[in-house]
Structures are given as C-alpha cells and as structure tokens.
Amino acid sequence: WTTHMVFLNSPSRTSAEWWKINPTTGSVSQAGRVDDPSGAYFYSFPSIAVNNYNDMMLGFSRFSSSQYPSAAYAFRLATDAPNTLQAPYQYKNGEADYVKTFSGTRNRWGDYSSTFTDPANDRDFWALQEYAMTKSGTTSRWGTWWAKVNVAPTTILSTQSGLWNATTTWSCECIPTGNDIVQINSSHSVTINNYTARAKNVALNPGNIIFVNNGQLMTNE
C-alpha cells in the first residue's frame, strides 16, 4: 500500500491518491483518491496505514479558501467496496493563516504526517497530522493533533478450504487472532497443522470441518 498527492486541473486542486499493489506481479489491485471535484477543498501530504485485517486509513492536511490548514483523515474497512474510502473527517480545525518561507519563495508545509496502527491490537488506527495554530503575535505557528479510530471486531469468514495460518483461507486476508469471531462456511475444511490457532469463538456451518494435526485450537468463548 502506498500514497502520495497529485495535482489535478479543471478546476485546479490537489488530492491524496492511494494504491494497493501486488508486490509479486506489480499489478494494481485497488486505487483511489480523496478528492473534491469542485475544487473547494484541497487534500495534501498524506500518510497511510493498514491493519492486520486489511482495513486502511489515510491521514492528511485539508485546505480551502475559507478554511485554515487543518488535520483530517479518511478510512475504509476491508469489506467496503473496492477502490473506495469513506467520507473524509476533519478532526482538528486550523486556527490561523500560515506563512513561513524561511527566506525563500515557497510556503513550507507538510513535514509531519503520520498514520499507523495501534501496536496493542493491530486493529485500531492513530493519525498524527499538522494544523495551523493561532499566531504568536505576527508569527505563524503549526501544531500537531492526534486522532484515534477504533475498529470494531468483525466476523472473519472462510473463503476456501486451507490451512488456518494461511491468509488465503480467510476473507480478511489475515490470520485470525484471539479477538476474532471465526465462521467456517459450508463445504470448507480448515486444517490446523503444527500451529496454535486462536479465536474468540468459532462457528461451524453444516458440512464444514476443522482438522487438528499436531496443532491446537484455543477459544475463549
């Protein structure tokens, strides 16, 4: 997964563009933009994070002619339609105009954008973005502001027969953890082989089966 900003015309504006690329083939499996086709809002300097469940979040700066530089993010669940993001959310409003050229001709901005998953569960997200602070006299200032997105646990479905610890077995393209609800669909066989499988609980539909071979299945239900 990667992100960058792009400049678009008709009308002129900047947008935050993101990509999901298969590292083996180099092919693009998903792509999209945080963009305002009207040109009223500009989105710039994005950073990206993806959790263990293939949910994704972009953090970025947001600007407009009637809005000071502000901190915002956009989010997508792995189950959302491909190539889409949910609506951008501005979580910290800019407070003043910002001009700092450091004796040059360019108004410098965007050095501090960070988006990452919570290391405690590899599910939730944090964004740390810049915003324009209230001036100190006539001196422009920037600040950073945190946002956290809590991602509710979802049921992980089997998509085919296979090994428990293979990402291709599951709808999330991940390996279930002790916090997850797992549902094995009809006609699918999941094998636990030399591996300790964990889940919050496991639902078995008629016709499916779990094979345990030198492994262990642990649930806390």
Tab-separated table of C-alpha atoms in Angstrom, residues 32-214:
chain	number	residue	atom	x	y	z
A	32	GLY	CA	-8.485	5.740	-5.253
A	33	ARG	CA	-8.343	9.400	-4.266
A	34	VAL	CA	-9.509	11.704	-1.525
A	35	ASP	CA	-10.677	14.445	-3.832
A	36	ASP	CA	-13.156	17.287	-4.187
A	37	PRO	CA	-14.060	17.603	-7.898
A	38	SER	CA	-15.477	21.065	-7.247
A	39	GLY	CA	-12.042	22.313	-6.205
A	40	ALA	CA	-13.357	23.806	-2.954
A	41	TYR	CA	-11.143	21.563	-0.797
A	42	PHE	CA	-7.518	20.575	-1.275
A	43	TYR	CA	-6.088	17.363	0.257
A	44	SER	CA	-2.312	17.083	0.621
A	45	PHE	CA	0.651	15.407	2.323
A	46	PRO	CA	-0.977	12.031	3.049
A	47	SER	CA	0.331	9.097	5.095
A	48	ILE	CA	-1.148	5.600	5.113
A	49	ALA	CA	-1.552	2.599	7.420
A	50	VAL	CA	-3.161	-0.838	7.009
A	51	ASN	CA	-4.067	-3.142	9.887
A	52	ASN	CA	-3.965	-6.927	10.203
A	53	TYR	CA	-7.496	-7.126	8.718
A	54	ASN	CA	-6.751	-5.076	5.570
A	55	ASP	CA	-8.671	-2.061	6.873
A	56	MET	CA	-6.894	1.114	5.788
A	57	MET	CA	-6.640	4.746	6.882
A	58	LEU	CA	-5.169	7.869	5.280
A	59	GLY	CA	-4.169	10.904	7.313
A	60	PHE	CA	-3.631	14.249	5.527
A	61	SER	CA	-3.897	18.031	5.584
A	62	ARG	CA	-7.052	19.734	4.313
A	63	PHE	CA	-7.237	23.298	2.976
A	64	SER	CA	-9.733	25.630	1.326
A	65	SER	CA	-10.097	29.338	0.564
A	66	SER	CA	-12.379	29.611	3.603
A	67	GLN	CA	-10.510	27.212	5.912
A	68	TYR	CA	-7.087	27.369	7.517
A	69	PRO	CA	-4.776	24.327	7.184
A	70	SER	CA	-6.480	21.542	9.145
A	71	ALA	CA	-5.913	17.919	10.175
A	72	ALA	CA	-8.113	15.178	8.687
A	73	TYR	CA	-8.314	11.508	7.792
A	74	ALA	CA	-10.339	9.061	5.693
A	75	PHE	CA	-10.921	5.380	6.433
A	76	ARG	CA	-12.033	2.176	4.723
A	77	LEU	CA	-12.963	-1.251	6.015
A	78	ALA	CA	-11.719	-4.255	4.092
A	79	THR	CA	-15.392	-5.057	3.422
A	80	ASP	CA	-16.078	-1.669	1.779
A	81	ALA	CA	-16.467	-1.580	-1.984
A	82	PRO	CA	-13.100	-1.833	-3.795
A	83	ASN	CA	-11.374	1.429	-4.733
A	84	THR	CA	-13.431	3.464	-2.243
A	85	LEU	CA	-12.882	5.358	1.003
A	86	GLN	CA	-15.442	6.577	3.488
A	87	ALA	CA	-16.017	10.346	3.667
A	88	PRO	CA	-13.075	12.453	4.927
A	89	TYR	CA	-13.304	13.618	8.528
A	90	GLN	CA	-11.683	16.862	9.666
A	91	TYR	CA	-10.808	16.312	13.314
A	92	LYS	CA	-8.792	19.456	14.087
A	93	ASN	CA	-9.661	22.831	12.562
A	94	GLY	CA	-6.926	25.235	11.562
A	95	GLU	CA	-6.845	28.362	13.698
A	96	ALA	CA	-4.981	30.969	11.601
A	97	ASP	CA	-3.299	31.617	8.282
A	98	TYR	CA	0.199	30.220	7.941
A	99	VAL	CA	3.126	31.792	6.106
A	100	LYS	CA	6.712	30.619	6.599
A	101	THR	CA	9.070	30.764	3.649
A	102	PHE	CA	12.386	30.619	5.573
A	103	SER	CA	13.747	33.422	3.346
A	104	GLY	CA	12.699	31.502	0.220
A	105	THR	CA	9.686	31.701	-2.088
A	106	ARG	CA	7.797	28.562	-1.029
A	107	ASN	CA	5.424	28.381	1.931
A	108	ARG	CA	6.678	25.259	3.693
A	109	TRP	CA	4.140	22.737	4.999
A	110	GLY	CA	3.569	19.018	5.337
A	111	ASP	CA	6.676	17.670	7.074
A	112	TYR	CA	4.672	15.996	9.832
A	113	SER	CA	2.092	13.459	8.727
A	114	SER	CA	1.962	10.039	10.361
A	115	THR	CA	-0.725	7.344	10.299
A	116	PHE	CA	-0.218	3.972	11.981
A	117	THR	CA	-1.925	1.004	13.605
A	118	ASP	CA	-2.214	0.577	17.346
A	119	PRO	CA	0.581	-1.815	18.415
A	120	ALA	CA	-1.620	-3.138	21.221
A	121	ASN	CA	-4.029	-4.921	18.846
A	122	ASP	CA	-3.011	-4.234	15.206
A	123	ARG	CA	-6.651	-3.285	14.629
A	124	ASP	CA	-7.237	0.337	15.668
A	125	PHE	CA	-5.645	3.369	13.962
A	126	TRP	CA	-3.932	6.579	15.031
A	127	ALA	CA	-3.325	9.674	12.902
A	128	LEU	CA	-0.924	12.492	13.801
A	129	GLN	CA	-1.331	15.470	11.468
A	130	GLU	CA	-0.373	19.137	11.275
A	131	TYR	CA	-2.715	22.101	11.652
A	132	ALA	CA	-2.134	25.876	11.630
A	133	MET	CA	-2.105	27.176	15.211
A	134	THR	CA	-3.092	30.592	16.492
A	135	LYS	CA	-0.269	33.022	15.751
A	136	SER	CA	2.213	34.235	18.332
A	137	GLY	CA	1.924	37.948	17.618
A	138	THR	CA	2.517	38.067	13.866
A	139	THR	CA	4.494	34.794	13.735
A	140	SER	CA	2.827	31.789	12.116
A	141	ARG	CA	2.865	28.548	14.073
A	142	TRP	CA	1.962	24.935	13.341
A	143	GLY	CA	0.912	22.199	15.724
A	144	THR	CA	0.093	18.502	15.608
A	145	TRP	CA	-3.104	16.784	16.741
A	146	TRP	CA	-3.937	13.155	17.409
A	147	ALA	CA	-6.955	11.174	16.256
A	148	LYS	CA	-7.817	7.565	17.043
A	149	VAL	CA	-10.191	5.302	15.110
A	150	ASN	CA	-11.451	2.254	16.990
A	151	VAL	CA	-12.283	-0.603	14.620
A	152	ALA	CA	-14.991	-2.930	15.928
A	153	PRO	CA	-14.255	-6.675	15.725
A	154	THR	CA	-15.873	-8.338	12.751
A	155	THR	CA	-16.588	-11.928	11.858
A	156	ILE	CA	-13.871	-13.474	9.718
A	157	LEU	CA	-15.266	-15.849	7.098
A	158	SER	CA	-13.517	-18.709	5.372
A	159	THR	CA	-13.251	-18.160	1.631
A	160	GLN	CA	-11.898	-21.602	0.735
A	161	SER	CA	-10.513	-24.773	2.277
A	162	GLY	CA	-6.956	-24.446	3.522
A	163	LEU	CA	-4.613	-24.018	6.457
A	164	TRP	CA	-5.739	-21.956	9.450
A	165	ASN	CA	-2.484	-19.962	9.363
A	166	ALA	CA	-2.748	-19.125	5.634
A	167	THR	CA	-4.064	-15.669	4.817
A	168	THR	CA	-5.698	-17.007	1.637
A	169	THR	CA	-8.127	-19.067	3.754
A	170	TRP	CA	-9.861	-16.018	5.231
A	171	SER	CA	-11.948	-13.102	3.994
A	172	CYS	CA	-9.720	-10.581	5.778
A	173	GLU	CA	-6.582	-11.910	4.037
A	174	CYS	CA	-5.153	-12.241	7.545
A	175	ILE	CA	-4.671	-14.910	10.215
A	176	PRO	CA	-7.354	-14.806	12.961
A	177	THR	CA	-6.331	-13.777	16.468
A	178	GLY	CA	-7.792	-14.384	19.910
A	179	ASN	CA	-10.011	-11.290	19.488
A	180	ASP	CA	-11.766	-12.520	16.349
A	181	ILE	CA	-15.014	-14.331	15.662
A	182	VAL	CA	-14.381	-17.001	13.037
A	183	GLN	CA	-17.008	-18.590	10.812
A	184	ILE	CA	-16.125	-21.553	8.611
A	185	ASN	CA	-18.550	-21.760	5.728
A	186	SER	CA	-20.249	-24.854	4.347
A	187	SER	CA	-18.041	-27.312	2.418
A	188	HIS	CA	-14.823	-25.669	3.647
A	189	SER	CA	-12.215	-27.681	5.559
A	190	VAL	CA	-9.678	-25.812	7.659
A	191	THR	CA	-6.554	-27.583	8.894
A	192	ILE	CA	-4.519	-26.710	11.983
A	193	ASN	CA	-1.099	-28.250	11.481
A	194	ASN	CA	1.805	-27.650	13.907
A	195	TYR	CA	0.229	-24.350	14.843
A	196	THR	CA	-1.697	-22.872	17.771
A	197	ALA	CA	-4.874	-21.356	16.348
A	198	ARG	CA	-6.700	-18.721	18.397
A	199	ALA	CA	-10.144	-17.167	18.127
A	200	LYS	CA	-12.734	-15.545	20.373
A	201	ASN	CA	-15.221	-18.130	19.151
A	202	VAL	CA	-15.683	-20.384	16.122
A	203	ALA	CA	-18.910	-21.059	14.233
A	204	LEU	CA	-19.143	-24.210	12.112
A	205	ASN	CA	-21.747	-24.348	9.363
A	206	PRO	CA	-23.216	-27.695	8.234
A	207	GLY	CA	-20.819	-29.607	6.024
A	208	ASN	CA	-17.596	-27.990	7.196
A	209	ILE	CA	-14.864	-29.365	9.432
A	210	ILE	CA	-11.695	-28.445	11.340
A	211	PHE	CA	-8.787	-30.881	11.148
A	212	VAL	CA	-6.273	-30.714	14.000
A	213	ASN	CA	-2.933	-32.349	13.202
A	214	ASN	CA	-0.174	-31.747	15.764
